mmCIF file of C-alpha atoms in Angstrom:
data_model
loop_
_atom_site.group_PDB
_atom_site.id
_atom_site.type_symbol
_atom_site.label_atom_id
_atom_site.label_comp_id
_atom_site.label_asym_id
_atom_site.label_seq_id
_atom_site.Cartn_x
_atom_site.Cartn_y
_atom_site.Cartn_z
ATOM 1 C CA UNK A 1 165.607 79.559 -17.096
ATOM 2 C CA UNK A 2 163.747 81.205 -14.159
ATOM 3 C CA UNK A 3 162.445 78.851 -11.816
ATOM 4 C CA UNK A 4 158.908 80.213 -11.500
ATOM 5 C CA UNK A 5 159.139 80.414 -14.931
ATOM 6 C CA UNK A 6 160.344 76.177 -15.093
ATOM 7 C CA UNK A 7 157.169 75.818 -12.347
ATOM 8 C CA UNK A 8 155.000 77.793 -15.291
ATOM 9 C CA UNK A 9 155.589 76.274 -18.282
ATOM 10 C CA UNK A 10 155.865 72.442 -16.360
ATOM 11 C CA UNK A 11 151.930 73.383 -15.402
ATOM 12 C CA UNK A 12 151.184 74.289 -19.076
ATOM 13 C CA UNK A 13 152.080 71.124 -20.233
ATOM 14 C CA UNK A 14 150.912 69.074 -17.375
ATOM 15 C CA UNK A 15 147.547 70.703 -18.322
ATOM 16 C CA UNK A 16 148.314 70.411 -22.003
ATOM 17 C CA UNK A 17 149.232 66.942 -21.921
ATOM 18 C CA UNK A 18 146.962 65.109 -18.683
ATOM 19 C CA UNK A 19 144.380 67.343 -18.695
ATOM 20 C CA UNK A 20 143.130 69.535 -15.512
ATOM 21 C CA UNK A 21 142.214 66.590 -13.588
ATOM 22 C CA UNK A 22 145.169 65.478 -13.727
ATOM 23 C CA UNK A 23 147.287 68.640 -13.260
ATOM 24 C CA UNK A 24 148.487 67.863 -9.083
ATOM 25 C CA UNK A 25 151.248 70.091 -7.477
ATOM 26 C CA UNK A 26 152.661 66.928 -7.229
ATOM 27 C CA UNK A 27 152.503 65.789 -11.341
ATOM 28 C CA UNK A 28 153.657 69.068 -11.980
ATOM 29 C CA UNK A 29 157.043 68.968 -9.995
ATOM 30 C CA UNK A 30 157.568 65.750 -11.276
ATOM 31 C CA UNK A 31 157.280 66.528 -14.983
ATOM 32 C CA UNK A 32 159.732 69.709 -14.075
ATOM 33 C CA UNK A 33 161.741 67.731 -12.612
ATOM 34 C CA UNK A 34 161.427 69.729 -8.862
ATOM 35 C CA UNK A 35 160.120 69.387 -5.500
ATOM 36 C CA UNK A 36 156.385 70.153 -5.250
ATOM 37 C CA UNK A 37 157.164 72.548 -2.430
ATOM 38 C CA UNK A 38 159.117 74.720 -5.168
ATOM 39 C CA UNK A 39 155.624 75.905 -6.653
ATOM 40 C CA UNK A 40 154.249 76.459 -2.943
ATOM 41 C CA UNK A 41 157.058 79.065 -2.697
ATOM 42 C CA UNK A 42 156.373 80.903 -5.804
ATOM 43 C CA UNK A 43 152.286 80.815 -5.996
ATOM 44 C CA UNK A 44 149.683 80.877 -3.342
ATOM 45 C CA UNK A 45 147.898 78.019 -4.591
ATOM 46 C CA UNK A 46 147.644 75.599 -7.419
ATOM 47 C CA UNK A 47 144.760 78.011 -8.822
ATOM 48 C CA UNK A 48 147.238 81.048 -8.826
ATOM 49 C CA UNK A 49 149.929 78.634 -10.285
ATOM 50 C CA UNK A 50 147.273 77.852 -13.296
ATOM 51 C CA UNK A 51 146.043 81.144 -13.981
ATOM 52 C CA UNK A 52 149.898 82.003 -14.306
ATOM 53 C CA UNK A 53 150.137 79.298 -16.835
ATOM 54 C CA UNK A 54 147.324 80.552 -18.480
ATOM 55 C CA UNK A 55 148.760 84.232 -18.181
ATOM 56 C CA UNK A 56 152.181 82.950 -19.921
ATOM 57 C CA UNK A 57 150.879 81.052 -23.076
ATOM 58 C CA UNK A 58 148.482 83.776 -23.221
ATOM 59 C CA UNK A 59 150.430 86.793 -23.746
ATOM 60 C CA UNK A 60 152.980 84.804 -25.879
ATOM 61 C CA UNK A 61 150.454 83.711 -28.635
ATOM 62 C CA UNK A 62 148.647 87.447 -28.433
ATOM 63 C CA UNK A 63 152.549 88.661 -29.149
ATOM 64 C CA UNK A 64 153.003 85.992 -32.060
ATOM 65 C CA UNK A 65 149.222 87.383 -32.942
ATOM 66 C CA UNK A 66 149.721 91.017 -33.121
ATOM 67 C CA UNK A 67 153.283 90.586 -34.797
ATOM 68 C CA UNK A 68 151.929 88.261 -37.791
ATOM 69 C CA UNK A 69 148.695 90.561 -37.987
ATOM 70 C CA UNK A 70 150.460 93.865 -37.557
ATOM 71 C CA UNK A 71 150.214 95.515 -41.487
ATOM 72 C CA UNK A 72 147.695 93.053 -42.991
ATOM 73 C CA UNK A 73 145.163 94.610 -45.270
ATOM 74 C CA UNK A 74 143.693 91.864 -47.312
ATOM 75 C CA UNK A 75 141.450 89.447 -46.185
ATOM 76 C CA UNK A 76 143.233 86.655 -48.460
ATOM 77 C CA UNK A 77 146.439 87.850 -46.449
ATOM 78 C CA UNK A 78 144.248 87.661 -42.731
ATOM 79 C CA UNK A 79 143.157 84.294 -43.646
ATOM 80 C CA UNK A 80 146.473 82.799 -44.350
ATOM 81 C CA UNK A 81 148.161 83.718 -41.685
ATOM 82 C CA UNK A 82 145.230 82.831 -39.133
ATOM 83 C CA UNK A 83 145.791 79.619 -40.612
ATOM 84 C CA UNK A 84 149.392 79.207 -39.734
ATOM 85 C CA UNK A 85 148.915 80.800 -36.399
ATOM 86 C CA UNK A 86 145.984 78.214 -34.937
ATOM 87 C CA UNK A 87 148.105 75.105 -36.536
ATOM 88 C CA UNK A 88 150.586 76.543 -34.017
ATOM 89 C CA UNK A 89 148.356 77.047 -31.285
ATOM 90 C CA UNK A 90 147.852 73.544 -31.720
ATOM 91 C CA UNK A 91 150.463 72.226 -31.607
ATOM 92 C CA UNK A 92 152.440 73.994 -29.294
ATOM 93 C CA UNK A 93 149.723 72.991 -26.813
ATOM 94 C CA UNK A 94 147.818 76.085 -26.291
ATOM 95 C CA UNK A 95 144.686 74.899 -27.350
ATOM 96 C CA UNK A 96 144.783 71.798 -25.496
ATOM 97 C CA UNK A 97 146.014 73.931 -22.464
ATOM 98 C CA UNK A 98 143.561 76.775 -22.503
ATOM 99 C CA UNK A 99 140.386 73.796 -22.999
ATOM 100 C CA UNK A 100 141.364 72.014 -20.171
ATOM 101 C CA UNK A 101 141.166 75.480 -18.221
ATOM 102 C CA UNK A 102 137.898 76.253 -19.229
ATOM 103 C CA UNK A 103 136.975 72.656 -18.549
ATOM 104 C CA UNK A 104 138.203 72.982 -14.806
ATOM 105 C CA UNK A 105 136.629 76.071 -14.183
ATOM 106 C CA UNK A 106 133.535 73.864 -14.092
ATOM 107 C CA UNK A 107 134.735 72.156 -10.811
ATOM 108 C CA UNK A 108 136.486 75.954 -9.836
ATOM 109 C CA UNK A 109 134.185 78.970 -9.190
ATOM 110 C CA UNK A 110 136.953 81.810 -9.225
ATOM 111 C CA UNK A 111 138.491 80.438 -12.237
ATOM 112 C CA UNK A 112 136.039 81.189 -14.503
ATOM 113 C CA UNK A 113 135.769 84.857 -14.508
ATOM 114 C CA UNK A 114 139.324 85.137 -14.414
ATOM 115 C CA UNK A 115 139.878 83.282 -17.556
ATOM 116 C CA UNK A 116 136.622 85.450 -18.956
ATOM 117 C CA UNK A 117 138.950 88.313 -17.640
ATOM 118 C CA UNK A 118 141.928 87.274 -19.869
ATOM 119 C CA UNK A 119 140.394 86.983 -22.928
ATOM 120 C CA UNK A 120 140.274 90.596 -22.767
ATOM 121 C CA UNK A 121 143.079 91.388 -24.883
ATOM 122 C CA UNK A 122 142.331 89.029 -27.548
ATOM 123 C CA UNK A 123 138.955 90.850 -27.757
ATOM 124 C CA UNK A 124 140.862 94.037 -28.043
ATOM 125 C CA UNK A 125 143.186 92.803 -30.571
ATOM 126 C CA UNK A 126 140.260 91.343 -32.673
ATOM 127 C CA UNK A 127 138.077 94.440 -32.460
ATOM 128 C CA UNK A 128 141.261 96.643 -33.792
ATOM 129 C CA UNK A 129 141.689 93.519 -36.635
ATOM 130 C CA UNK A 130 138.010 94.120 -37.295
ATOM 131 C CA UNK A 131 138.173 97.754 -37.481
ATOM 132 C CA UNK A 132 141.003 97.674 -39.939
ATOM 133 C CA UNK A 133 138.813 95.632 -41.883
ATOM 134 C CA UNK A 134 135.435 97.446 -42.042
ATOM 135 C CA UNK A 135 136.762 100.726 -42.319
ATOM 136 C CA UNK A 136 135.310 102.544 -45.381
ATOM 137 C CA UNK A 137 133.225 99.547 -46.362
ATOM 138 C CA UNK A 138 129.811 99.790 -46.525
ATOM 139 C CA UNK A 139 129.691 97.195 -43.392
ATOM 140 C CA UNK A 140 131.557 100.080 -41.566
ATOM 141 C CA UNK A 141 128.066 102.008 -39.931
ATOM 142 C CA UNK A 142 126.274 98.656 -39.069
ATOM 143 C CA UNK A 143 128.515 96.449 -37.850
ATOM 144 C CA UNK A 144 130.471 97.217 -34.214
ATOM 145 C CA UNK A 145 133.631 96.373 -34.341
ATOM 146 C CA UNK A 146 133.254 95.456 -30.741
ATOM 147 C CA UNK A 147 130.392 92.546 -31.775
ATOM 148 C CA UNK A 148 132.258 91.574 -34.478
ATOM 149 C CA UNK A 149 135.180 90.865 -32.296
ATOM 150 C CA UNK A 150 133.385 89.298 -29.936
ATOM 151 C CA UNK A 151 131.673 87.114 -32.221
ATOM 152 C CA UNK A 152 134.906 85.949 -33.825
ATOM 153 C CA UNK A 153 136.909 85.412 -30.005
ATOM 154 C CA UNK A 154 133.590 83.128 -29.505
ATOM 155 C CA UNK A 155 133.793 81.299 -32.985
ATOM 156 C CA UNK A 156 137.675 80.506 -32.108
ATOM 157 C CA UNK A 157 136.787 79.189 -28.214
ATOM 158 C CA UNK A 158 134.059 76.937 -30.051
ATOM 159 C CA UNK A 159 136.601 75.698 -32.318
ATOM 160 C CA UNK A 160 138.691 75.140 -29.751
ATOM 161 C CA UNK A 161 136.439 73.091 -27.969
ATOM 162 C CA UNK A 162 135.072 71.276 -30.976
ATOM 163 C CA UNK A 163 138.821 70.008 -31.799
ATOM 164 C CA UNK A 164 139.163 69.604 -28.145
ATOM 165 C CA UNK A 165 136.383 67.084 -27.627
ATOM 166 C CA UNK A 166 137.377 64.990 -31.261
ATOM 167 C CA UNK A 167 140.811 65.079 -31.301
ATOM 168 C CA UNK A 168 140.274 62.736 -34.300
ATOM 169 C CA UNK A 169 138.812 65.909 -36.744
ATOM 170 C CA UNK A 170 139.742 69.048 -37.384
ATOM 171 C CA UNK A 171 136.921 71.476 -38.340
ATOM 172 C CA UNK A 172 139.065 74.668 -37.992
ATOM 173 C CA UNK A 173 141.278 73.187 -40.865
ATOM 174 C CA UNK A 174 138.270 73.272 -42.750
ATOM 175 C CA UNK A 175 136.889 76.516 -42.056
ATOM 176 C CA UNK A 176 139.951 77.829 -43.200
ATOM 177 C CA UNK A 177 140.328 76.303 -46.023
ATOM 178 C CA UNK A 178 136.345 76.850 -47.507
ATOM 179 C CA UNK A 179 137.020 80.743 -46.758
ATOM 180 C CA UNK A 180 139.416 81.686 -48.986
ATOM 181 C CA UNK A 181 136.849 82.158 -52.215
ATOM 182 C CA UNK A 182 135.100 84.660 -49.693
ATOM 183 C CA UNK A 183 138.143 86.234 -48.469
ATOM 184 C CA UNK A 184 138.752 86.817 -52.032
ATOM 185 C CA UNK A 185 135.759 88.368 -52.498
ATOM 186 C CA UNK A 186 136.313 91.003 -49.629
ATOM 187 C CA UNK A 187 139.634 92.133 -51.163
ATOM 188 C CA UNK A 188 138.401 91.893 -55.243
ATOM 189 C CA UNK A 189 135.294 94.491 -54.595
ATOM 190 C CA UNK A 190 137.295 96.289 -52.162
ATOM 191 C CA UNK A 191 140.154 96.505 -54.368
ATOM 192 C CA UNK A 192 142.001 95.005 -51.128
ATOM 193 C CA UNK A 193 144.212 92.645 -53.350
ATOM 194 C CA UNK A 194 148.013 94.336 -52.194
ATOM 195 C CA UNK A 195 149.293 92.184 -49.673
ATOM 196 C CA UNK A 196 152.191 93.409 -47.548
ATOM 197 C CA UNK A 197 153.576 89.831 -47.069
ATOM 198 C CA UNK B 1 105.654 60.290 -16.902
ATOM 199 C CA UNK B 2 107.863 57.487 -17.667
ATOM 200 C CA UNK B 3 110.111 56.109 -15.414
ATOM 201 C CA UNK B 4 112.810 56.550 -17.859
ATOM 202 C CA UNK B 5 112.354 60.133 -18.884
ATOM 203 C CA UNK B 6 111.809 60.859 -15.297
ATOM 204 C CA UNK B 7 115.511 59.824 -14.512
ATOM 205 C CA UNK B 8 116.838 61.340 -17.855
ATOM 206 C CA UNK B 9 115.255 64.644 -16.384
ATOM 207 C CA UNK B 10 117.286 64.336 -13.017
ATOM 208 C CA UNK B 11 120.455 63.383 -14.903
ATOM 209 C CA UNK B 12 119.983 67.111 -16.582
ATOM 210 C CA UNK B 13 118.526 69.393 -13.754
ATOM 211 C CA UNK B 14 121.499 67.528 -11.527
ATOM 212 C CA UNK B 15 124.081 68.361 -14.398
ATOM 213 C CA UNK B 16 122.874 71.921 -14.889
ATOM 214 C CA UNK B 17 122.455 73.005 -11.422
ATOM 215 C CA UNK B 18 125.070 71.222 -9.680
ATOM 216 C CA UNK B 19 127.741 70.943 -12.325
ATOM 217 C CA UNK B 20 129.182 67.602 -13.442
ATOM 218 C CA UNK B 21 131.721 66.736 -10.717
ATOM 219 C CA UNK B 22 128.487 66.633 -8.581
ATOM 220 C CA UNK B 23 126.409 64.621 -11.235
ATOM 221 C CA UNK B 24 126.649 60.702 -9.458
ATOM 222 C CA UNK B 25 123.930 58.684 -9.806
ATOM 223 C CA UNK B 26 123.286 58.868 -6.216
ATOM 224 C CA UNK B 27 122.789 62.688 -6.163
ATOM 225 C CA UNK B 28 120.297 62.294 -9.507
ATOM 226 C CA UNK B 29 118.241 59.716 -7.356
ATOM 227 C CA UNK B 30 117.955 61.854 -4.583
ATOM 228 C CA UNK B 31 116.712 65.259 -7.258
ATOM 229 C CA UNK B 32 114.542 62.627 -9.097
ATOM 230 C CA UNK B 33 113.175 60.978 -5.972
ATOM 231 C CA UNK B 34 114.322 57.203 -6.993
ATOM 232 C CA UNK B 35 116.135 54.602 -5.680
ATOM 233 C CA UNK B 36 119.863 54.459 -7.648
ATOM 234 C CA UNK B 37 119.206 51.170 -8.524
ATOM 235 C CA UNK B 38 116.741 52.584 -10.978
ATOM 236 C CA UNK B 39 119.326 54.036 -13.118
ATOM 237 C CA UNK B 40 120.676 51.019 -13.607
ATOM 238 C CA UNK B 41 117.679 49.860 -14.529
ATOM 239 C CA UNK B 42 117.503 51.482 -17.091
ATOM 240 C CA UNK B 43 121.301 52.165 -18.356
ATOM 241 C CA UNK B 44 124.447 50.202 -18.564
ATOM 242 C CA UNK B 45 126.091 53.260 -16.616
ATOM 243 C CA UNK B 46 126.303 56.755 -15.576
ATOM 244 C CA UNK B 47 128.044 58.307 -19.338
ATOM 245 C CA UNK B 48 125.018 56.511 -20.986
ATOM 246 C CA UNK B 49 122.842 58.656 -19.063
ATOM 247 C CA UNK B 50 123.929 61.665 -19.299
ATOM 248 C CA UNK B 51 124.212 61.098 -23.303
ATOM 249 C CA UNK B 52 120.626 60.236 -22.806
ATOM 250 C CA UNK B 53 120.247 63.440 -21.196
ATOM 251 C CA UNK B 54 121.849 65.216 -23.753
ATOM 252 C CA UNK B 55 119.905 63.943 -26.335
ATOM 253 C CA UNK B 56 116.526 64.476 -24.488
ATOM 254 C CA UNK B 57 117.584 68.259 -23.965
ATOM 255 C CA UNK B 58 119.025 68.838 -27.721
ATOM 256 C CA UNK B 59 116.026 67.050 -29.601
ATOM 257 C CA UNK B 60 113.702 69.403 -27.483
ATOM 258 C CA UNK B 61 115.614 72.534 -28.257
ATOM 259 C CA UNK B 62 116.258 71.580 -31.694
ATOM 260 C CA UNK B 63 112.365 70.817 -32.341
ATOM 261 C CA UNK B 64 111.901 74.101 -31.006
ATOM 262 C CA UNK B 65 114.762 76.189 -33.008
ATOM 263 C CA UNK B 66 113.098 73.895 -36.330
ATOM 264 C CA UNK B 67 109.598 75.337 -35.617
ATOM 265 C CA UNK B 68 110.738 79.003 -34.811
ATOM 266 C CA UNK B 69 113.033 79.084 -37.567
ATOM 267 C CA UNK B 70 110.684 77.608 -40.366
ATOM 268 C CA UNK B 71 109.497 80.316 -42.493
ATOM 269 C CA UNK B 72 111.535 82.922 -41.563
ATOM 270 C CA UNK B 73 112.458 85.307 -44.688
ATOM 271 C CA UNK B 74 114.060 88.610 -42.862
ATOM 272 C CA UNK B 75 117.345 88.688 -40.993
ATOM 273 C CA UNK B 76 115.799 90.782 -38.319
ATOM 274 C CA UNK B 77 112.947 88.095 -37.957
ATOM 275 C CA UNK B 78 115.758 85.640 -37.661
ATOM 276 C CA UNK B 79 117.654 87.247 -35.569
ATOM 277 C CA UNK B 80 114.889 88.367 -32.948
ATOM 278 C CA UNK B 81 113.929 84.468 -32.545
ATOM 279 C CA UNK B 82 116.899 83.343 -32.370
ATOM 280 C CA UNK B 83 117.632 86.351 -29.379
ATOM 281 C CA UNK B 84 114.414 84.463 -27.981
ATOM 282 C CA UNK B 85 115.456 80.993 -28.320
ATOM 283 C CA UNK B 86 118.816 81.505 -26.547
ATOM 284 C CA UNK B 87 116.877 82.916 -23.992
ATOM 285 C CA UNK B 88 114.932 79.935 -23.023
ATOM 286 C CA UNK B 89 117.886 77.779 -23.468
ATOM 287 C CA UNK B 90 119.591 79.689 -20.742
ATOM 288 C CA UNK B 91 116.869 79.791 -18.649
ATOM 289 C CA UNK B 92 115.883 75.882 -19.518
ATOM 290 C CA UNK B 93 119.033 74.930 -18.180
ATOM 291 C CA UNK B 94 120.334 73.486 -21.332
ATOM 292 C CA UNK B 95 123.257 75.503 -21.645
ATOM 293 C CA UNK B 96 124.655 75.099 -18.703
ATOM 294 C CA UNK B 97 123.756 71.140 -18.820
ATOM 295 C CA UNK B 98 125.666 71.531 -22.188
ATOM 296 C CA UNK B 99 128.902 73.349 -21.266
ATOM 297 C CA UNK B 100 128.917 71.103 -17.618
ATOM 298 C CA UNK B 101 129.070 67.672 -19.971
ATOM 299 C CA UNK B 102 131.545 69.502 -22.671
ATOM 300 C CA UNK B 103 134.004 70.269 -19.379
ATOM 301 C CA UNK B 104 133.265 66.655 -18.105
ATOM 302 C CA UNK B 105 134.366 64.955 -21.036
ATOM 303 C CA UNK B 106 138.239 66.498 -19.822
ATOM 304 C CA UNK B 107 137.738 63.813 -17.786
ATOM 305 C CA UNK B 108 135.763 60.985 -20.017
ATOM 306 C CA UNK B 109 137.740 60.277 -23.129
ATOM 307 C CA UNK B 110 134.279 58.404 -24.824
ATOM 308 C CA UNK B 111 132.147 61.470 -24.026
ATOM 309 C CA UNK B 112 134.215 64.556 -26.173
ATOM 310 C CA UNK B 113 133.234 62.392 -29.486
ATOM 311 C CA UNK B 114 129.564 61.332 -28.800
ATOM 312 C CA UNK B 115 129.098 65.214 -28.394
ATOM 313 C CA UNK B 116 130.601 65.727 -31.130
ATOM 314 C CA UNK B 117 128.655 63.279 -32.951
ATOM 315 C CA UNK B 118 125.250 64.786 -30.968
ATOM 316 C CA UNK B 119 126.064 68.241 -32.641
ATOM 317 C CA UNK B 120 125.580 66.689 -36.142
ATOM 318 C CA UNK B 121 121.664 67.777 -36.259
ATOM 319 C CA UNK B 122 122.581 71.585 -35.067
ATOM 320 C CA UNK B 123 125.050 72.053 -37.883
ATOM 321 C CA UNK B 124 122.236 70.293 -40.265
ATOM 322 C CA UNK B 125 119.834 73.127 -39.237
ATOM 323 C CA UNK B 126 122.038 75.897 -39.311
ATOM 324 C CA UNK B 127 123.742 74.687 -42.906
ATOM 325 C CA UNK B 128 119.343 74.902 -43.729
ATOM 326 C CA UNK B 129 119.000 78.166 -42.261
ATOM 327 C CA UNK B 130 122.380 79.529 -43.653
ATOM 328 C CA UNK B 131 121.761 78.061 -47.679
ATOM 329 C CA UNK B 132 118.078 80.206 -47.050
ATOM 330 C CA UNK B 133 119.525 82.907 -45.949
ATOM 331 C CA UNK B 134 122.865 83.168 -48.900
ATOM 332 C CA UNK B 135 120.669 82.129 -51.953
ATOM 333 C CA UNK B 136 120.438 84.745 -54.728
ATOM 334 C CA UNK B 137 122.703 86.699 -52.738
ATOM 335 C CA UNK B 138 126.311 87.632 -54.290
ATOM 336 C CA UNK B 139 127.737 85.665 -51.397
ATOM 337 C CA UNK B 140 126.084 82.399 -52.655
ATOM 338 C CA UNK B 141 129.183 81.059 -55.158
ATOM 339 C CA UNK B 142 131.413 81.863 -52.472
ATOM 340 C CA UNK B 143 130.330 81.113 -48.796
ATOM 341 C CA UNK B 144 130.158 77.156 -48.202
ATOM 342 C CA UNK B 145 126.684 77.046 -46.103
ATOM 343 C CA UNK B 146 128.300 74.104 -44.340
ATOM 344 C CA UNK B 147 130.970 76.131 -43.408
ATOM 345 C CA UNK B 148 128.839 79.287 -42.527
ATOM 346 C CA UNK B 149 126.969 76.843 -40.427
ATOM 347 C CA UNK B 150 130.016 75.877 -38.985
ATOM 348 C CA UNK B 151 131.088 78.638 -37.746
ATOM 349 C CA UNK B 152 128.169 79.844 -36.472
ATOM 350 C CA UNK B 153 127.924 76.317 -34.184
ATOM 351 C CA UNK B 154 131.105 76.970 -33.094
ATOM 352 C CA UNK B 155 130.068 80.463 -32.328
ATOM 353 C CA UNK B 156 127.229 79.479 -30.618
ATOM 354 C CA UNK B 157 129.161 77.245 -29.159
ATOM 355 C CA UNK B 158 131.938 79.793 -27.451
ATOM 356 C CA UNK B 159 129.119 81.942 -26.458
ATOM 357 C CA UNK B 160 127.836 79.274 -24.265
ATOM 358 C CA UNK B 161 130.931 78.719 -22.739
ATOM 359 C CA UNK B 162 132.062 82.264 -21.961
ATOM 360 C CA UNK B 163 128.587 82.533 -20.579
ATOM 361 C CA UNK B 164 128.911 79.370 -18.496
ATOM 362 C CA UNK B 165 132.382 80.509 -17.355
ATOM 363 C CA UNK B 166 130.951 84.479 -15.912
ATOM 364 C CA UNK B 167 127.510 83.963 -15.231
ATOM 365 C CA UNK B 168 127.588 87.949 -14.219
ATOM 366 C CA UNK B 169 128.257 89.096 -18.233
ATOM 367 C CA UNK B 170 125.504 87.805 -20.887
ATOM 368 C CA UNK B 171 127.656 88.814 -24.381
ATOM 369 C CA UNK B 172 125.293 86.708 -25.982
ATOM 370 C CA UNK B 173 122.980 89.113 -24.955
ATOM 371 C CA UNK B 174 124.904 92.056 -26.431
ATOM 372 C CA UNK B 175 125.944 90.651 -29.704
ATOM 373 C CA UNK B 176 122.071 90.317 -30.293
ATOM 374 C CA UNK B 177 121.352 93.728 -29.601
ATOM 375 C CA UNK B 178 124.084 94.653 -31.891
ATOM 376 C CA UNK B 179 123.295 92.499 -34.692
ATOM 377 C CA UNK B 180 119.770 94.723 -35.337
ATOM 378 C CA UNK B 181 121.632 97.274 -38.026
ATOM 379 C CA UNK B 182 123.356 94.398 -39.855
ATOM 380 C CA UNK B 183 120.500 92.066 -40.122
ATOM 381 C CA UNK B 184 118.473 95.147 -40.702
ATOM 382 C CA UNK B 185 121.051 96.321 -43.893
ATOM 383 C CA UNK B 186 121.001 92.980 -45.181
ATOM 384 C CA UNK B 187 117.205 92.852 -45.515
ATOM 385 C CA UNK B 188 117.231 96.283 -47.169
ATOM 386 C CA UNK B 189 119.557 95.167 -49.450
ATOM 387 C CA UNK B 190 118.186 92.255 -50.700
ATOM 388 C CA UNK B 191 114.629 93.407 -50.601
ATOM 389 C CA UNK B 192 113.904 90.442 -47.399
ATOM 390 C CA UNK B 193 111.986 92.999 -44.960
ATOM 391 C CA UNK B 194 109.322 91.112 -45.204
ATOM 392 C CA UNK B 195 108.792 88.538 -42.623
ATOM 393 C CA UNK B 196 106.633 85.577 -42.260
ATOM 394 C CA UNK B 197 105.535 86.103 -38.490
#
């Protein structure tokens, strides 16, 4: 492997794993097993070094994302597969990562709009989801794609922090599971029913 | 006023205006005008405080969402309160008090679960508002209300955050404004145009 990308993914689960306050240079190179001057050489800071993170888990789950989504046309279909997909954002870390982020950005006043900054292509990929969706349903005039994406990037980031804060529950496993009668719905009276599984 | 809302009342204009790193009992004498000592007076430490402060803020805002939201028939009705209501909480300070204790407890492992626990009442209300809003509708049988309400605390939730994290955008704001021909097809629909203002 790469070493910026060792210095990378030894951040993500530093972050992951200690949380931000935790996440030194120095309890970085040790759980990567290098010298803390090795991420000094690749990144400016320890801010660039976390946005990095944050860029690499991000653009691997959108991948995983669009590849799972890609050719899904019922919503029983959507459902199941957002399912699998956030049970491996779990617990491949992402979540944890990406929380402890947002949590930092607190103490951080650059990192915040540049995490706001990479959601953008979730937002994209969620308003072409959505689109797919409404199209030639009566919802199709009224509701914006756009919003709707929106609204469902800010229902996952809630999640997020809602499993975040209680490790102990898990309320997205139960949103998933109580939507499938409606998701059934969607596809029966829209004659959606066809998977392409 | 009371001595002890008094320094509840520092605890949350410290956490909202100077962010939680900031938020020592020494900075929320100085804002309240108190010796420290009186904190202690009054709570076995600084977490108890600012779940005190919590509380304060979210049984004010909730008394206020309960009043505006009594009543309420018409999705547009609902939705232009609730597009008011957000506005004072921004402008209140409780969101950011809100998102500044959700990014502390990163650092607290008691704290993520007693907001957890403090959310209880909010998904109460919107589960109300929600089982209003589905009954006699088609969507009744299948839509959970506690899971509608669910989702849209988590929702509310991620707004908050992604407003917290770029206080330049307001996509609160937007998804509002975009809402109007939804809420306003829904009321048509179901005959529900007219509100109880």
């Amino acid at each position: 492997m790469e070493t910026r990308e060792r210095v990378v993914r030894a951040a993500l689960r530093t972050l992951a794993d200690d949380g931000f306050a935790a996440t030194s240079a120095r309890a970085i190179a040790r759980r990567g097993g290098f010298a803390p001057g090795v991420i000094y050489y690749h990144f400016d800071d320890l801010e660039h070094l976390l946005l990095a993170a944050l860029d690499w888990t991000s653009e691997r789950r959108l991948a995983r994302y669009r590849d799972e989504l890609a050719g899904v046309t019922s919503a029983a279909e959507l459902l199941g597969r957002l399912r699998s997909l956030y049970v491996e954002d779990l617990a491949g870390g992402h979540v944890a990562a990406v929380q402890e982020l947002v949590a930092g950005a607190a103490s951080s006043p650059r990192l915040g709009p540049a995490i706001v900054e990479r959601l953008r292509p979730w937002l994209e990929l969620t308003e072409e989801v959505a689109r797919g969706f409404l199209a030639a349903t009566p919802l199709e005039p009224v509701v914006p794609a756009p919003s709707l994406g929106l609204a469902v990037v800010a229902m996952y980031l809630g999640l997020e922090t809602l499993t975040h804060l209680d490790r102990s529950r898990s309320p997205a496993e139960s949103l998933f599971a109580s939507a499938g009668p409606a998701a059934a719905l969607f596809d029966g009276l829209l004659g959606r029913g066809g998977a392409t599984a």
